[in-house]
mmCIF file of C-alpha atoms and ligand atoms in Angstrom:
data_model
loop_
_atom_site.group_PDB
_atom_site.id
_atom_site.type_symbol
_atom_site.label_atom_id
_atom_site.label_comp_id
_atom_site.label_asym_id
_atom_site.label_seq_id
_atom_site.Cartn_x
_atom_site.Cartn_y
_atom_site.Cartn_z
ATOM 1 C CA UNK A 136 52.230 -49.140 13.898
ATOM 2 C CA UNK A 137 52.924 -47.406 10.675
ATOM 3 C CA UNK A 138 54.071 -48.792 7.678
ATOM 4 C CA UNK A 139 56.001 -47.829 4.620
ATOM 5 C CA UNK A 140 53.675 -46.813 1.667
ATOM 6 C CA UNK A 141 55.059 -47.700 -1.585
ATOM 7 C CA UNK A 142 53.625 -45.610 -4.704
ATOM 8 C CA UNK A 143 54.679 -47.501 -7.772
ATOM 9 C CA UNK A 144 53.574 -45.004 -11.030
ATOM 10 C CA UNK A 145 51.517 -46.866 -13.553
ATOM 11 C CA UNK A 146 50.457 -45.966 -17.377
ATOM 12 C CA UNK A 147 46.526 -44.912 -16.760
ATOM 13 C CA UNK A 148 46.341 -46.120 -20.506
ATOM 14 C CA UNK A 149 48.009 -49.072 -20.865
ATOM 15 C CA UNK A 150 49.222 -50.005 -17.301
ATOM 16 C CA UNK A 151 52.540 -51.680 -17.303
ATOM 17 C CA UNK A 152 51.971 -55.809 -16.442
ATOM 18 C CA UNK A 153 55.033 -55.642 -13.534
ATOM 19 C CA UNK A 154 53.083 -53.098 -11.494
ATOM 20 C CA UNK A 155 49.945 -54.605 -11.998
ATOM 21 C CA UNK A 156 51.409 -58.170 -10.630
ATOM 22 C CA UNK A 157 53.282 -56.794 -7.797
ATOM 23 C CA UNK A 158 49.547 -54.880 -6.892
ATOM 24 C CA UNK A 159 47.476 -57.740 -7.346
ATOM 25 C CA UNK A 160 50.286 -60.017 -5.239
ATOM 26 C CA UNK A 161 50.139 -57.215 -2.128
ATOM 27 C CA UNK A 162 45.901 -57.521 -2.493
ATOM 28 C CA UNK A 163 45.915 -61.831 -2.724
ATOM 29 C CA UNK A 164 48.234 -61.594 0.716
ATOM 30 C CA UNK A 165 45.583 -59.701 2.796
ATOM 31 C CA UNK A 166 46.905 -56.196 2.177
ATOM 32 C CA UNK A 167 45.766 -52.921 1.205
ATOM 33 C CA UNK A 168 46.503 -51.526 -2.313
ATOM 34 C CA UNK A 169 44.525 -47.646 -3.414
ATOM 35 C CA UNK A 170 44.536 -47.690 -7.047
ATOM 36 C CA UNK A 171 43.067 -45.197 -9.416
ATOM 37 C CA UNK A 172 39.026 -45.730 -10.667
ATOM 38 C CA UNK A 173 37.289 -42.973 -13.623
ATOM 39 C CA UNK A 174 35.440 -41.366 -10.093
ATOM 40 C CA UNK A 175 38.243 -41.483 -6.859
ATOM 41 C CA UNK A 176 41.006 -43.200 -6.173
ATOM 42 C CA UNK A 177 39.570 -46.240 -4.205
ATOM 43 C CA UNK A 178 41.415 -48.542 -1.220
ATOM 44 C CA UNK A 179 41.488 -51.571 -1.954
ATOM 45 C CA UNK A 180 41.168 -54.800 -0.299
ATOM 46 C CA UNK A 181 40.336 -59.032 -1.457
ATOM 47 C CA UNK A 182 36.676 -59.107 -0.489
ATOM 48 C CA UNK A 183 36.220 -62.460 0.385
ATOM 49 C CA UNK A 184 38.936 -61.947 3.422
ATOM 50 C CA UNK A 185 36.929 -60.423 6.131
ATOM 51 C CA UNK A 186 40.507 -59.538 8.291
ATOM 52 C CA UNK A 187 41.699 -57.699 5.064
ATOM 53 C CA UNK A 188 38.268 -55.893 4.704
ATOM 54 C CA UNK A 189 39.069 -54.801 8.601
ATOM 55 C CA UNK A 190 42.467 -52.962 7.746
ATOM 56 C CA UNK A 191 40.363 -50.598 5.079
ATOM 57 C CA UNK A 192 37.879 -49.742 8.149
ATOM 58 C CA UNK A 193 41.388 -49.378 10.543
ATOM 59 C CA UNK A 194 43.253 -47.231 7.448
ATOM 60 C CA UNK A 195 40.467 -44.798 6.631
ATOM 61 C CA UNK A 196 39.313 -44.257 10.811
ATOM 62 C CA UNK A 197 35.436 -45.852 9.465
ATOM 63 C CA UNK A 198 33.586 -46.464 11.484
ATOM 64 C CA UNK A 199 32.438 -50.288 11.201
ATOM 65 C CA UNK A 200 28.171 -49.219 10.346
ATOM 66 C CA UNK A 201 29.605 -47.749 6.955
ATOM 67 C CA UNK A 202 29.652 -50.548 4.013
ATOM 68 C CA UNK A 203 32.122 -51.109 1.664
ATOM 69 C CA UNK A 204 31.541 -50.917 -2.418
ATOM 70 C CA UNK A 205 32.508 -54.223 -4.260
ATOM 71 C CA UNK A 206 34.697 -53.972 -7.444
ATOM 72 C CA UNK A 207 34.695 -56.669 -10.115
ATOM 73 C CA UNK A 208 36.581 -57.252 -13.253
ATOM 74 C CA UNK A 209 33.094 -58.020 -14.909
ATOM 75 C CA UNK A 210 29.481 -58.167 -14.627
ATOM 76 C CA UNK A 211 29.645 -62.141 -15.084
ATOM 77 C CA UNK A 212 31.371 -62.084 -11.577
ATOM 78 C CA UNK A 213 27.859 -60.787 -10.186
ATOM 79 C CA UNK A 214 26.814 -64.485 -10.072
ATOM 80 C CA UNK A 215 30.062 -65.036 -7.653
ATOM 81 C CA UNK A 216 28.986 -62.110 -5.016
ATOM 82 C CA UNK A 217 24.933 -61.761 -5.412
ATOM 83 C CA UNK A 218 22.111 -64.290 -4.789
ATOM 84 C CA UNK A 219 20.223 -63.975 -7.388
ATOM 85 C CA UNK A 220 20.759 -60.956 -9.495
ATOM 86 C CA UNK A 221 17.519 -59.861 -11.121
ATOM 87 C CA UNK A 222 16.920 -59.105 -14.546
ATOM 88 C CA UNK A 223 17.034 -55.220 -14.254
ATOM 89 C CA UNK A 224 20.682 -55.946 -12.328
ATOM 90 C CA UNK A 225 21.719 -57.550 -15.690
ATOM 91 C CA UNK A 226 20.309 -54.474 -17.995
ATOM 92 C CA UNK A 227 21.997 -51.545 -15.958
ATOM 93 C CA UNK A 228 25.322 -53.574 -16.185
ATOM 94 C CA UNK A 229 25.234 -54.214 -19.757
ATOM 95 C CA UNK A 230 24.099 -50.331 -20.042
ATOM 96 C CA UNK A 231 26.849 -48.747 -17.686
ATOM 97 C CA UNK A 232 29.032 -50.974 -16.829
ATOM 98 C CA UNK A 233 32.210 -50.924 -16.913
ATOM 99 C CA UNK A 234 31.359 -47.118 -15.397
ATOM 100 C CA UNK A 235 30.311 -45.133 -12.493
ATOM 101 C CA UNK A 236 27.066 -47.254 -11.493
ATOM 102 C CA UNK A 237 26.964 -48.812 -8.347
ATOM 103 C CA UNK A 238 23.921 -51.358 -7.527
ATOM 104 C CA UNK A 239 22.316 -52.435 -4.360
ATOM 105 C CA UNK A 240 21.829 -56.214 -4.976
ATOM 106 C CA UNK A 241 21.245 -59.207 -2.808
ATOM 107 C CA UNK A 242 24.378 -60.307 -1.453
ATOM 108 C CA UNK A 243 26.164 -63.847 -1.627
ATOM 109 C CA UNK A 244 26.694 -66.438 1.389
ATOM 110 C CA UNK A 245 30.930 -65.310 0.044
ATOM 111 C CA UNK A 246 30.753 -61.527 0.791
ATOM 112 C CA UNK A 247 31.487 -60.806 4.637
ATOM 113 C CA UNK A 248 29.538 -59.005 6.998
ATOM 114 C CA UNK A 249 32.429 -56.505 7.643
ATOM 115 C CA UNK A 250 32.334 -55.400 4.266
ATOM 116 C CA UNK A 251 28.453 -54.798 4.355
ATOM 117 C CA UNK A 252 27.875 -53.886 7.459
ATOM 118 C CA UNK A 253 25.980 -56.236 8.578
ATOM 119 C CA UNK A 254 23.154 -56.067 5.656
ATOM 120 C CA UNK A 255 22.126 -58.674 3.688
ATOM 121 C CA UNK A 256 22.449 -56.532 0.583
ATOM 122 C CA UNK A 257 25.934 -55.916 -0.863
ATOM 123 C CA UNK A 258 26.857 -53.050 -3.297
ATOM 124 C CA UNK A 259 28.951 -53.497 -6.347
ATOM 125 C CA UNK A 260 30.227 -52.190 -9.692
ATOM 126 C CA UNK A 261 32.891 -52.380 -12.566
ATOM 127 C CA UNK A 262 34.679 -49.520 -12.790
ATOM 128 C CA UNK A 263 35.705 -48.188 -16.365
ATOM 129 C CA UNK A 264 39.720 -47.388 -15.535
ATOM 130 C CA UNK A 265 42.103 -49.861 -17.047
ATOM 131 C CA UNK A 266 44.359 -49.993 -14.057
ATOM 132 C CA UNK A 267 41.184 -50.801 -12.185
ATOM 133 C CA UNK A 268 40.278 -53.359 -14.354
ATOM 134 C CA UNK A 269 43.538 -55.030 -15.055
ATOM 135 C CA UNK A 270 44.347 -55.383 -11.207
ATOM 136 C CA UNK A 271 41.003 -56.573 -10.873
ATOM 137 C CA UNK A 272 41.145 -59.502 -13.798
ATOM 138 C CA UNK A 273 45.496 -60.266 -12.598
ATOM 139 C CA UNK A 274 43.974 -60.717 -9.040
ATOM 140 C CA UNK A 275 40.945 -63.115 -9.825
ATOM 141 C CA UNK A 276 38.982 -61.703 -7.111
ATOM 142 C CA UNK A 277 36.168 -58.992 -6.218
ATOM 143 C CA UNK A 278 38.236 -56.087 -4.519
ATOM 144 C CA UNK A 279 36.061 -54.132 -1.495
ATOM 145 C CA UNK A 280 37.761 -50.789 -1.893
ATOM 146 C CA UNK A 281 36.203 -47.320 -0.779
ATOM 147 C CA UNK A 282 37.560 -43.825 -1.527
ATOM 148 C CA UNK A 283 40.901 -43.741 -0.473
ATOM 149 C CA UNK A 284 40.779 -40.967 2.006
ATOM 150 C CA UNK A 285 40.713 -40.679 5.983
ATOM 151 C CA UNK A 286 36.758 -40.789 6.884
ATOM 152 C CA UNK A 287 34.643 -37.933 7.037
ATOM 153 C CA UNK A 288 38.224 -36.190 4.225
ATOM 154 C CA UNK A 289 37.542 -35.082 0.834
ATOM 155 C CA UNK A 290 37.597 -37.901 -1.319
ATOM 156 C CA UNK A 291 40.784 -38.358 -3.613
ATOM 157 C CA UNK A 292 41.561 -37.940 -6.913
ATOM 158 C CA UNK A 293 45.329 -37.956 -7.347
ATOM 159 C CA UNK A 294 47.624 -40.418 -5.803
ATOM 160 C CA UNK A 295 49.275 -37.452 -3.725
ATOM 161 C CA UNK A 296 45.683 -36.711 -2.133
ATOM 162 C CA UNK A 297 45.863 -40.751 -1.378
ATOM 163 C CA UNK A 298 49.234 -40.427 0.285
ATOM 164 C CA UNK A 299 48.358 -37.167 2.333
ATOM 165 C CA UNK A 300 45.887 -38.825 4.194
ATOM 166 C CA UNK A 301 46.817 -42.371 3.862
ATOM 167 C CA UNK A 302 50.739 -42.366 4.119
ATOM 168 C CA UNK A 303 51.805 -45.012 7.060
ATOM 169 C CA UNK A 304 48.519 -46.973 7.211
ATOM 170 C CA UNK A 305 48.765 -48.651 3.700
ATOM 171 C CA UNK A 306 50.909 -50.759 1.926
ATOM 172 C CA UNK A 307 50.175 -49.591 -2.120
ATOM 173 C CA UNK A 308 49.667 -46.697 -4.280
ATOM 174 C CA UNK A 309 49.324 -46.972 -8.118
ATOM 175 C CA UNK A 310 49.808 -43.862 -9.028
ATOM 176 C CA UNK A 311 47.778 -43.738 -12.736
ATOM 177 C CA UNK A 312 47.653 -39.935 -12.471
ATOM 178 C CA UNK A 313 44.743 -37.683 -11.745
ATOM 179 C CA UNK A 314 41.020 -39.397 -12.106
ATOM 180 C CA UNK A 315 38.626 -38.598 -15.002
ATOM 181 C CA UNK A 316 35.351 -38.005 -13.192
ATOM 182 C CA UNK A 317 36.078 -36.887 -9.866
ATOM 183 C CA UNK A 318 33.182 -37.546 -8.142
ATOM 184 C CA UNK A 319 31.696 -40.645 -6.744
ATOM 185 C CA UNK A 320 29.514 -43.328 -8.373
ATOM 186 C CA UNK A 321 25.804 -43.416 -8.115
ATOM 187 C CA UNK A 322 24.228 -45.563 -6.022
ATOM 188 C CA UNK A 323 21.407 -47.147 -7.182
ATOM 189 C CA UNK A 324 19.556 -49.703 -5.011
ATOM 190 C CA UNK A 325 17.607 -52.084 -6.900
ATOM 191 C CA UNK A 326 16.499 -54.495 -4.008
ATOM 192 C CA UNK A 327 13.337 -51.372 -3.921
ATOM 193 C CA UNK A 328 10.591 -50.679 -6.609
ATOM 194 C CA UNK A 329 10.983 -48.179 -8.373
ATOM 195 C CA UNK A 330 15.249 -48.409 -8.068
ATOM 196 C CA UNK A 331 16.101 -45.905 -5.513
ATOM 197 C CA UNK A 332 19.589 -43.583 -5.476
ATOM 198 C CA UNK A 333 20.815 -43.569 -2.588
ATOM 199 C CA UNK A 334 23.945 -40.976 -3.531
ATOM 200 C CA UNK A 335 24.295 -39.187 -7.095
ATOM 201 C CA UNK A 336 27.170 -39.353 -9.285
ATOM 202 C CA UNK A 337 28.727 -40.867 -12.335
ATOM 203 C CA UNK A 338 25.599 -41.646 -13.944
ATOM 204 C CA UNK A 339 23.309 -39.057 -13.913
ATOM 205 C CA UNK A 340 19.130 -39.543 -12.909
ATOM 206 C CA UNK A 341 18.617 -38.541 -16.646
ATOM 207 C CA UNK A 342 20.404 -41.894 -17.581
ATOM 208 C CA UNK A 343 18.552 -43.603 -15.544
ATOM 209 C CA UNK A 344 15.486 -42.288 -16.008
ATOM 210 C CA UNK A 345 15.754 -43.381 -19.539
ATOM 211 C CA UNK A 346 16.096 -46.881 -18.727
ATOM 212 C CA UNK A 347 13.955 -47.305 -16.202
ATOM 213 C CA UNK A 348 11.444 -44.755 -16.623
ATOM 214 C CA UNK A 349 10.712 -44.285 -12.649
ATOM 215 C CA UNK A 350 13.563 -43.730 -10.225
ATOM 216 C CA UNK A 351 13.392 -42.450 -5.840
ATOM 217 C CA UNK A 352 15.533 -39.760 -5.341
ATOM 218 C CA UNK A 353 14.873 -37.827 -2.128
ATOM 219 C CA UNK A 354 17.668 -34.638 -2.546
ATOM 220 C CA UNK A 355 20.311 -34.547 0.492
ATOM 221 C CA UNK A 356 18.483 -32.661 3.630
ATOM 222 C CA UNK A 357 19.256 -29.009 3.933
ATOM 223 C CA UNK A 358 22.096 -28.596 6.950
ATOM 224 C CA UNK A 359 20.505 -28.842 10.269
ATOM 225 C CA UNK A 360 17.781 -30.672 8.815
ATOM 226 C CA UNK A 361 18.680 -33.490 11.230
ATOM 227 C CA UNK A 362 15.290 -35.660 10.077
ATOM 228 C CA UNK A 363 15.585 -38.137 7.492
ATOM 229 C CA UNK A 364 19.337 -37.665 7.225
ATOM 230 C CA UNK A 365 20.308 -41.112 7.896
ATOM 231 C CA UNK A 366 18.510 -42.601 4.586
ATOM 232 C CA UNK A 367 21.706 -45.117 3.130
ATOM 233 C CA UNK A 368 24.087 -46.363 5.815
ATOM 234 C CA UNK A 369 27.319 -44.160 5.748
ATOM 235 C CA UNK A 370 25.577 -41.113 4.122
ATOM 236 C CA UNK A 371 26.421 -39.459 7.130
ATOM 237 C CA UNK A 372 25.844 -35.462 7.156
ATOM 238 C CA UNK A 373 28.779 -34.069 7.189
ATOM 239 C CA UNK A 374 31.035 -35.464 5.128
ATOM 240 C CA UNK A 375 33.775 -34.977 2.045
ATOM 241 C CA UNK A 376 34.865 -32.234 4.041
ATOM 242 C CA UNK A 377 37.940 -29.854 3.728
ATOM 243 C CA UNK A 378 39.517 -28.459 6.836
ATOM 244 C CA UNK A 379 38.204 -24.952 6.121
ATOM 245 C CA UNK A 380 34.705 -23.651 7.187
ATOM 246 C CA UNK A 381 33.085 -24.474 3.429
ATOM 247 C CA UNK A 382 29.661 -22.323 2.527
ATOM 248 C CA UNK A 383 27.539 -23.237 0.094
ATOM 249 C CA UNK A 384 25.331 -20.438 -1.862
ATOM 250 C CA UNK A 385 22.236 -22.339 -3.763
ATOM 251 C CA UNK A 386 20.115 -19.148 -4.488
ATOM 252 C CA UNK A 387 19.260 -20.331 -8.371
ATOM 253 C CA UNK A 388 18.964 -16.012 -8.633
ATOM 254 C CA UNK A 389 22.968 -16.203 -9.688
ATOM 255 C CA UNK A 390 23.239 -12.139 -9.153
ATOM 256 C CA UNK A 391 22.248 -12.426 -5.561
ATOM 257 C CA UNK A 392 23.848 -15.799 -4.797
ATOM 258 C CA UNK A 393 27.406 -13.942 -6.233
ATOM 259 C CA UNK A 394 25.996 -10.517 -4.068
ATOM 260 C CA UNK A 395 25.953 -12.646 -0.705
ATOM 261 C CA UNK A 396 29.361 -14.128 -1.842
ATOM 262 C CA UNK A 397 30.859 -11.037 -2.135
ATOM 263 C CA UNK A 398 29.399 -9.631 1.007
ATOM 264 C CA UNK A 399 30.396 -12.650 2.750
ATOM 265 C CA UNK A 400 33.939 -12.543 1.818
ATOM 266 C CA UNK A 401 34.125 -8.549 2.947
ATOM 267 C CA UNK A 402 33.008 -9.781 5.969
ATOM 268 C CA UNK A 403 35.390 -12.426 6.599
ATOM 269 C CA UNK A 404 38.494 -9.833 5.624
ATOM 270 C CA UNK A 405 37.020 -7.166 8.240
ATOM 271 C CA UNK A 406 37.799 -10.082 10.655
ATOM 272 C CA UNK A 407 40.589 -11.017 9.107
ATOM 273 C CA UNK A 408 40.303 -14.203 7.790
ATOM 274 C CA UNK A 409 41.744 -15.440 4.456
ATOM 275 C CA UNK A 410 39.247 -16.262 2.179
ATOM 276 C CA UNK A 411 39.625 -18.974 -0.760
ATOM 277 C CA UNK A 412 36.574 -18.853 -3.385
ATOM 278 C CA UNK A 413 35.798 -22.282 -6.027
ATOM 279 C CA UNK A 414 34.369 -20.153 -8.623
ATOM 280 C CA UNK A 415 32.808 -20.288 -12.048
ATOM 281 C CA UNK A 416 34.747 -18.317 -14.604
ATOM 282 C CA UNK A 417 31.869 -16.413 -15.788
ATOM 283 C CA UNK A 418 32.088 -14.842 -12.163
ATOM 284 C CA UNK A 419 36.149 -14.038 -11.794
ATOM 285 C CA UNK A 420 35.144 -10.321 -12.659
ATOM 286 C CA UNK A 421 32.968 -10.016 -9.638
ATOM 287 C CA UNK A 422 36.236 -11.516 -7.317
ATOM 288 C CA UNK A 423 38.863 -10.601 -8.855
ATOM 289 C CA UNK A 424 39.315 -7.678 -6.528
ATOM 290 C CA UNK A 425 38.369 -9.224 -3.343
ATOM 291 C CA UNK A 426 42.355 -10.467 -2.617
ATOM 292 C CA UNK A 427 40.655 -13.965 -1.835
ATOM 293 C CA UNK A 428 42.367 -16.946 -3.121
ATOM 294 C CA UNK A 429 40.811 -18.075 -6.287
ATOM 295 C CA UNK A 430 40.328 -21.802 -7.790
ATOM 296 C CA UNK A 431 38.833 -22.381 -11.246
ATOM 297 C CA UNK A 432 35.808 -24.909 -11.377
ATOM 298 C CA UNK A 433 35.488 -24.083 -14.936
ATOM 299 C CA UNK A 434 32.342 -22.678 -16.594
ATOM 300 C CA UNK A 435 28.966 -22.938 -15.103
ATOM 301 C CA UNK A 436 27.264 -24.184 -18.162
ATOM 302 C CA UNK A 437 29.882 -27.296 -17.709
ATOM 303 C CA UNK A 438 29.398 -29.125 -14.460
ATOM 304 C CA UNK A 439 31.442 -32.111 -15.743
ATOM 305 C CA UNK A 440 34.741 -30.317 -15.336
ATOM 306 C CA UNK A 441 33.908 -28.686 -12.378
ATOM 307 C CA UNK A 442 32.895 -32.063 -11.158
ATOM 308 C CA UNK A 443 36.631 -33.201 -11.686
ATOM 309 C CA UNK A 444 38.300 -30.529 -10.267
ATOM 310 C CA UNK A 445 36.009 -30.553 -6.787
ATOM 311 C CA UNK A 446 37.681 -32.157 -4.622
ATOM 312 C CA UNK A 447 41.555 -31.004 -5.944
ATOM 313 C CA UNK A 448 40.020 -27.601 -5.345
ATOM 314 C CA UNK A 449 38.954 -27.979 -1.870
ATOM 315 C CA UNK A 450 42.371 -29.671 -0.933
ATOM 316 C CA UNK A 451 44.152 -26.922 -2.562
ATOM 317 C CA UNK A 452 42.421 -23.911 -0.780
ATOM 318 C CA UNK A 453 43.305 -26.241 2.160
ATOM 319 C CA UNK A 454 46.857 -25.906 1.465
ATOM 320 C CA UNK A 455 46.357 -22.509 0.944
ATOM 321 C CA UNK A 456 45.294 -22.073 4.448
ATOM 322 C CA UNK A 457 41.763 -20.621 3.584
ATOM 323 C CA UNK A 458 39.979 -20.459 6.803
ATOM 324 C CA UNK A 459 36.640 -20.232 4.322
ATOM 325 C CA UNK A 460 35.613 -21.872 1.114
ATOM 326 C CA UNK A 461 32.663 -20.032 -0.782
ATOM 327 C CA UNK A 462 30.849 -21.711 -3.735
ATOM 328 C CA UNK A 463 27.827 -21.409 -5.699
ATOM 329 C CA UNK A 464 25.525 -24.178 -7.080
ATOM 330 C CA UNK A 465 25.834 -25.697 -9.985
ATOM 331 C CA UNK A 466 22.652 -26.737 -10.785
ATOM 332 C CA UNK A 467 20.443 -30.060 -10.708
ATOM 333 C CA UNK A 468 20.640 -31.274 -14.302
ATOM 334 C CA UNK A 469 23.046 -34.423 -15.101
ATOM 335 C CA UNK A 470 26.198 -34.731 -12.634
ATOM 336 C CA UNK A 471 25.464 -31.014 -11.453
ATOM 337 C CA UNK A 472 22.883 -32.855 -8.771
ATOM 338 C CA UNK A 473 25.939 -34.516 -7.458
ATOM 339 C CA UNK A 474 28.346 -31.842 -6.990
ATOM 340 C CA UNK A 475 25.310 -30.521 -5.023
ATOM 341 C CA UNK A 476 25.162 -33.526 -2.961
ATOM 342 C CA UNK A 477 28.816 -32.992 -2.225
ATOM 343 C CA UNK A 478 28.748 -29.547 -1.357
ATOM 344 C CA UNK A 479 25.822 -29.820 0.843
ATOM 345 C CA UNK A 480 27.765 -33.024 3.126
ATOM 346 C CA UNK A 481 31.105 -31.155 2.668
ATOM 347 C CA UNK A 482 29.355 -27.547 3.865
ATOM 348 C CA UNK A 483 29.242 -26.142 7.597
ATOM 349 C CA UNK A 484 26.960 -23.607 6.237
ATOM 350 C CA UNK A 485 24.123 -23.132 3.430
ATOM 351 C CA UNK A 486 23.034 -20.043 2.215
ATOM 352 C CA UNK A 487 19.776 -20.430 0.152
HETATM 353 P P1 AMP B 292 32.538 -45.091 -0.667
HETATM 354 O O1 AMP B 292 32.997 -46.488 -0.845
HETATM 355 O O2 AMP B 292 33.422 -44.314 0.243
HETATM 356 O O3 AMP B 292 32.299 -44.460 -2.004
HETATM 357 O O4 AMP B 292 31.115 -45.236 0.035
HETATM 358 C C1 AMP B 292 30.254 -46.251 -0.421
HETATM 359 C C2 AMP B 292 28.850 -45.896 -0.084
HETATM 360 O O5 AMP B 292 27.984 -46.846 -0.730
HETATM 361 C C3 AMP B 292 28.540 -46.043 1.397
HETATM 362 O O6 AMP B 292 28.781 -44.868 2.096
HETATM 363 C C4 AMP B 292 27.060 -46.402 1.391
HETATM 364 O O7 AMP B 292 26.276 -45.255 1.514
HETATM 365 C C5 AMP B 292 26.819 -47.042 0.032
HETATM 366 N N1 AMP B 292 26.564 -48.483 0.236
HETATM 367 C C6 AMP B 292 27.460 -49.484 0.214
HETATM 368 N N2 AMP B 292 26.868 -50.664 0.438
HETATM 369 C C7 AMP B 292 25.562 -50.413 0.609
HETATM 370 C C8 AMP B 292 24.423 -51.225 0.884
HETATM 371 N N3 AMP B 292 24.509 -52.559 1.019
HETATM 372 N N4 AMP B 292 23.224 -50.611 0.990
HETATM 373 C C9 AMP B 292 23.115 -49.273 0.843
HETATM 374 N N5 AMP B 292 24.163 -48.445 0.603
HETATM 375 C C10 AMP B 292 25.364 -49.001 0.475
HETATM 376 MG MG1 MG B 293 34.028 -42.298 0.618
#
């Protein structure tokens, strides 16, 4: 049965208190509200009602085995969905928090098995958008809310991406405009010594680092590399996907990475096939002849802006009707090792 999906536009500054009390009325009855966070839009959901928690998995077409992050107004409220929080929990969260950090903790007799799939670890963070955190502190509860997208979809970072995938299936969208980020937080299990990330984002290895001098990080497996894929629960391998047939060029060489672009793309015309390329602008010269369709990730030297234009760019060559999306790497340092996670899940095909 669908439903009518309401999108109510909210100030991402200074969200306006009506919106934010109709919102946090719609999550206390049961249903499900996507609001805007600094990474995605999330869907959210009251996470101590387990048949709420269900509609999310329902809505999005997850399946059951992927769990669910946990938002909260404030790190105090770890006490209220954690056993136990350890001392390093407490650091991080007075470090990053509110911000793109998500932790792997211990979870609380309160938090329901739907929403961790079944582990006895829960993941949570506070997330540093002020309509996130005023819905969370009107509603007096933790909200479970993933990214706001149909499983398997590119994630969402405007309110339209929610609706295009979402429309019918969910009650709320506060629109607060497009995100700040773009991509995902990191998740950082902490149950493990040293703290392991389990996906980059937000908060770079770098940061953490810092803090905690040793951090795990085993890099997503190359395509095909069907062995130790399955290393968090949900991190399937093919994921944050656009329609199009996406290839991904990670020779660090960047004259022969942009030669097997352009070859690539001459090839794809000779069978013709429309082409859309997410390139760096150092690099328009090189395409600018190759009548693909072109979308600006920014500089190469600044992977935080092509970090917040990802996923709009992948949706838009979608609208285009690309039937291929060609990229180049960004680079490992800070959040350029997760736009590299991304377009390694999202891509049917590397070229190294
Ligand atoms: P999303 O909410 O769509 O950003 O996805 C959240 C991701 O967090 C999931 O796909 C999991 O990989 C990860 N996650 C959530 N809970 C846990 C947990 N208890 N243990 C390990 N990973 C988790
Ligand atoms: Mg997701």
């Amino acid at each position: 049965m669908r439903i009518r999906t309401q999108i109510i536009p909210v100030n991402p500054h200074h969200p306006e208190e009506e919106a934010i009390a109709f919102a946090a009325l719609v999550i206390r009855s049961g249903k499900l509200v996507a609001f805007p966070t600094e990474t995605v839009y999330g869907l959210g959901a009251n996470a101590f009602d387990s048949e709420a928690v269900l509609r999310i998995f329902k809505a999005k077409g997850r399946p059951s085995a992927d769990p669910l992050i946990v938002h909260l107004a404030s790190k105090d409220d770890l006490r209220l969905v954690t056993k136990g929080a350890p001392e390093i929990a407490w650091k991080l969260a007075e470090k990053f928090w509110p911000g793109p950090l998500t932790l792997v903790l211990p979870k609380s007799g309160q938090i329901p098995l739907e929403i961790t799939a079944g582990l006895n670890t829960v993941a949570v963070r506070v997330p540093a958008h002020p309509v996130a955190l005023a819905l969370l502190k009107k509603c007096q509860l933790p909200i479970a809310a993933p990214s706001a997208n149909r499983f398997g979809h590119t994630s969402p970072t405007t309110a339209q991406h929610v609706y295009d995938d979402l429309a019918g299936e969910i009650d709320l969208i506060l629109d607060g405009g497009a995100t700040i980020i773009g991509v995902e937080s990191t998740v950082l299990d902490i149950t493990k010594h040293p703290p392991r990330i389990l996906r980059p984002g937000g908060v770079t290895l770098e940061q953490l680092t810092a803090i905690l001098g040793e951090v795990g990080y085993t890099p997503t497996p190359a395509l095909n590399d069907q062995l130790g894929a399955f290393r968090s629960p949900g991190q399937l391998e093919k994921h944050y996907a656009p329609r199009a047939k996406l290839i991904f060029f990670t020779n660090p060489d960047v004259e022969k990475a942009v030669e097997s672009m352009i070859s690539m793309a001459r090839q794809a015309k000779d069978r013709h096939q429309q082409v859309g390329i997410m390139l760096m602008e150092e690099d328009r010269p090189f395409f600018e002849e190759l009548a693909a369709v072109l979308f600006s990730l920014g500089e190469g030297k600044d992977p935080a802006v092509a970090a917040a234009r990802l996923y709009d760019g992948m949706r838009a060559l979608d609208q285009a009707r690309v039937d291929l999306i060609l990229v180049r790497d960004f680079g490992g340092q800070g959040i350029g090792l997760a736009i590299r996670d991304r377009l390694k899940r999202a891509a049917s095909q590397i070229v190294t």
